[in-house]
Short mmCIF file of C-alpha atoms in Angstrom, two decimals:
data_model
loop_
_atom_site.label_atom_id
_atom_site.label_comp_id
_atom_site.label_asym_id
_atom_site.label_seq_id
_atom_site.Cartn_x
_atom_site.Cartn_y
_atom_site.Cartn_z
CA MET A 1 -57.21 -93.20 151.35
CA ALA A 2 -59.70 -92.05 154.02
CA GLY A 3 -57.04 -91.57 156.71
CA SER A 4 -54.70 -89.43 154.62
CA SER A 5 -53.84 -85.95 155.81
CA ALA A 6 -55.41 -84.37 152.72
CA ALA A 7 -58.67 -86.30 153.20
CA LEU A 8 -58.75 -85.45 156.91
CA ALA A 9 -58.11 -81.77 156.15
CA ARG A 10 -61.01 -81.80 153.69
CA GLN A 11 -63.18 -83.39 156.36
CA LEU A 12 -62.16 -80.72 158.89
CA LEU A 13 -63.18 -78.00 156.47
CA THR A 14 -66.76 -79.29 156.68
CA LYS A 15 -66.92 -78.91 160.47
CA ARG A 16 -68.96 -75.82 161.30
CA GLY A 17 -67.53 -75.50 164.79
CA ILE A 18 -63.86 -75.42 163.81
CA THR A 19 -62.46 -72.15 162.47
CA TYR A 20 -58.97 -71.05 161.50
CA ALA A 21 -57.02 -67.85 162.08
CA THR A 22 -56.32 -65.74 159.02
CA LYS A 23 -53.46 -63.77 160.67
CA HIS A 24 -50.47 -64.42 162.89
CA SER A 25 -49.51 -62.56 166.03
CA GLU A 26 -45.76 -62.62 165.26
CA THR A 27 -45.37 -62.68 161.47
CA VAL A 28 -47.13 -61.21 158.45
CA ASP A 29 -46.58 -64.18 156.13
CA PRO A 30 -50.09 -64.82 154.73
CA ARG A 31 -49.02 -68.17 153.18
CA SER A 32 -48.65 -69.77 156.59
CA THR A 33 -51.82 -68.91 158.52
CA ALA A 34 -53.87 -71.74 160.03
CA TYR A 35 -56.55 -70.97 157.42
CA ARG A 36 -54.11 -71.35 154.54
CA ASN A 37 -52.44 -74.38 156.16
CA ILE A 38 -55.67 -76.39 156.35
CA HIS A 39 -56.81 -75.36 152.87
CA ASP A 40 -53.41 -76.16 151.33
CA MET A 41 -53.34 -79.50 153.14
CA ALA A 42 -56.82 -80.28 151.79
CA LYS A 43 -55.44 -79.64 148.27
CA GLY A 44 -52.61 -82.07 149.00
CA ILE A 45 -49.80 -79.53 148.68
CA GLY A 46 -48.81 -79.43 152.35
CA ALA A 47 -48.90 -76.64 154.91
CA ALA A 48 -46.43 -73.75 154.69
CA THR A 49 -44.18 -72.62 157.51
CA SER A 50 -43.50 -68.89 157.92
CA ALA A 51 -40.61 -67.39 155.99
CA ASN A 52 -39.30 -65.65 159.13
CA SER A 53 -39.59 -68.71 161.38
CA HIS A 54 -36.63 -70.75 162.61
CA VAL A 55 -37.01 -73.11 159.64
CA GLY A 56 -37.87 -70.57 156.94
CA TYR A 57 -40.50 -71.20 154.31
CA LYS A 58 -41.14 -74.84 153.46
CA ARG A 59 -44.10 -77.17 153.03
CA VAL A 60 -44.82 -79.95 155.50
CA GLN A 61 -47.57 -82.52 155.95
CA LEU A 62 -50.00 -82.12 158.83
CA ASP A 63 -49.95 -85.25 160.97
CA PRO A 64 -53.07 -87.42 160.52
CA ARG A 65 -53.23 -88.27 164.25
CA MET A 66 -53.47 -84.58 165.09
CA LEU A 67 -56.13 -83.98 162.45
CA LYS A 68 -58.15 -86.99 163.67
CA ALA A 69 -57.92 -85.63 167.22
CA LEU A 70 -59.42 -82.31 166.07
CA ILE A 71 -62.27 -84.17 164.37
CA THR A 72 -62.85 -86.22 167.54
CA LEU A 73 -62.82 -83.12 169.78
CA HIS A 74 -65.55 -81.68 167.57
CA ASP A 75 -67.63 -84.74 166.68
CA ARG A 76 -67.48 -86.85 169.85
CA TYR A 77 -67.02 -84.19 172.52
CA GLY A 78 -68.81 -81.23 170.91
CA TYR A 79 -66.02 -78.67 171.21
CA LYS A 80 -65.90 -75.65 168.94
CA LEU A 81 -62.31 -74.54 168.41
CA LYS A 82 -60.50 -71.70 166.72
CA ILE A 83 -57.13 -72.93 165.55
CA SER A 84 -54.58 -70.14 165.77
CA GLU A 85 -51.57 -72.08 164.40
CA PHE A 86 -50.54 -75.30 162.74
CA VAL A 87 -47.06 -74.97 161.16
CA GLY A 88 -47.00 -71.21 160.59
CA GLY A 89 -45.98 -68.48 163.01
CA VAL A 90 -42.86 -68.32 165.12
CA HIS A 91 -42.29 -70.97 167.77
CA GLY A 92 -39.38 -72.41 169.73
CA LYS A 93 -36.39 -73.48 167.62
CA ASN A 94 -37.21 -77.21 167.82
CA SER A 95 -40.98 -76.84 167.91
CA ARG A 96 -43.13 -79.72 166.73
CA HIS A 97 -45.21 -77.10 164.91
CA TYR A 98 -42.55 -76.94 162.20
CA ARG A 99 -42.96 -80.69 161.59
CA GLY A 100 -46.77 -80.61 161.31
CA LEU A 101 -47.25 -82.36 164.64
CA SER A 102 -49.16 -79.74 166.65
CA PHE A 103 -51.93 -77.22 166.77
CA ASP A 104 -52.65 -74.19 168.92
CA ALA A 105 -56.23 -73.16 169.74
CA ASN A 106 -57.03 -69.77 171.21
CA PHE A 107 -60.83 -70.03 171.47
CA ILE A 108 -62.87 -72.92 172.86
CA ASN A 109 -66.65 -72.78 172.49
CA GLY A 110 -66.39 -69.10 171.58
CA ILE A 111 -64.50 -68.18 174.76
CA HIS A 112 -60.89 -67.00 174.63
CA VAL A 113 -58.43 -69.36 176.31
CA GLY A 114 -57.33 -67.75 179.55
CA SER A 115 -60.70 -66.00 179.95
CA GLY A 116 -62.84 -68.87 181.17
CA ALA A 117 -62.67 -71.33 178.25
CA PRO A 118 -62.73 -75.00 179.35
CA HIS A 119 -59.08 -75.40 178.37
CA LYS A 120 -58.16 -77.99 181.02
CA LYS A 121 -60.82 -80.40 179.75
CA VAL A 122 -59.67 -80.03 176.16
CA MET A 123 -56.02 -80.39 177.18
CA LYS A 124 -56.84 -83.63 179.04
CA LEU A 125 -58.71 -84.93 175.99
CA CYS A 126 -55.72 -84.11 173.78
CA THR A 127 -53.60 -86.33 176.03
CA THR A 128 -56.24 -89.07 175.84
CA LEU A 129 -56.16 -88.73 172.04
CA GLY A 130 -52.39 -89.27 171.91
CA ALA A 131 -50.80 -85.84 172.38
CA THR A 132 -47.54 -86.09 174.30
CA GLU A 133 -46.89 -82.36 174.68
CA VAL A 134 -49.85 -80.37 176.04
CA ARG A 135 -49.56 -76.82 177.33
CA GLY A 136 -51.91 -74.00 178.23
CA PRO A 137 -52.53 -71.19 180.72
CA GLY A 138 -50.03 -71.49 183.56
CA ASP A 139 -47.29 -72.80 181.26
CA PRO A 140 -44.69 -70.31 179.97
CA ASN A 141 -45.82 -68.51 176.78
CA HIS A 142 -49.20 -70.32 176.72
CA ASN A 143 -51.52 -68.02 178.70
CA THR A 144 -53.67 -67.21 175.65
CA HIS A 145 -53.92 -70.60 173.92
CA ILE A 146 -53.59 -74.33 174.29
CA HIS A 147 -50.90 -76.29 172.49
CA CYS A 148 -51.33 -79.97 171.69
CA ALA A 149 -48.52 -81.90 169.96
CA TRP A 150 -47.88 -85.46 168.90
CA LYS A 151 -44.51 -87.29 168.65
#
């Protein structure tokens, strides 16, 4: 099905302006990087959480609404994004990351978030595209990235 998470992940991998982190800032688990998450999702095996996260190592599906929003940010609005996290890393105990409902981006159009990247515009678009939890510079623990999450 065209709207499945695996199909959307495969579509995202063709987008030249969207890149994925190959390391974490808080864990060394290479199975759970954004790069591995999107590639594993494209294979249909789900994205891996970090072994030392609050939920331990497990596989979860990336939400299709979130993946469609990333495609729309790129295709319709022309944003180039570097995704720093999907379900990997270490987040708050009840984080939507662990359920495949959110992404973090630390670069927008090649500019680091917090250093002049147009983060407020992208955050507003995330809300327009259905995100119900949107954070960025000025919010606690989000000075270096934006966080967009769906319910």
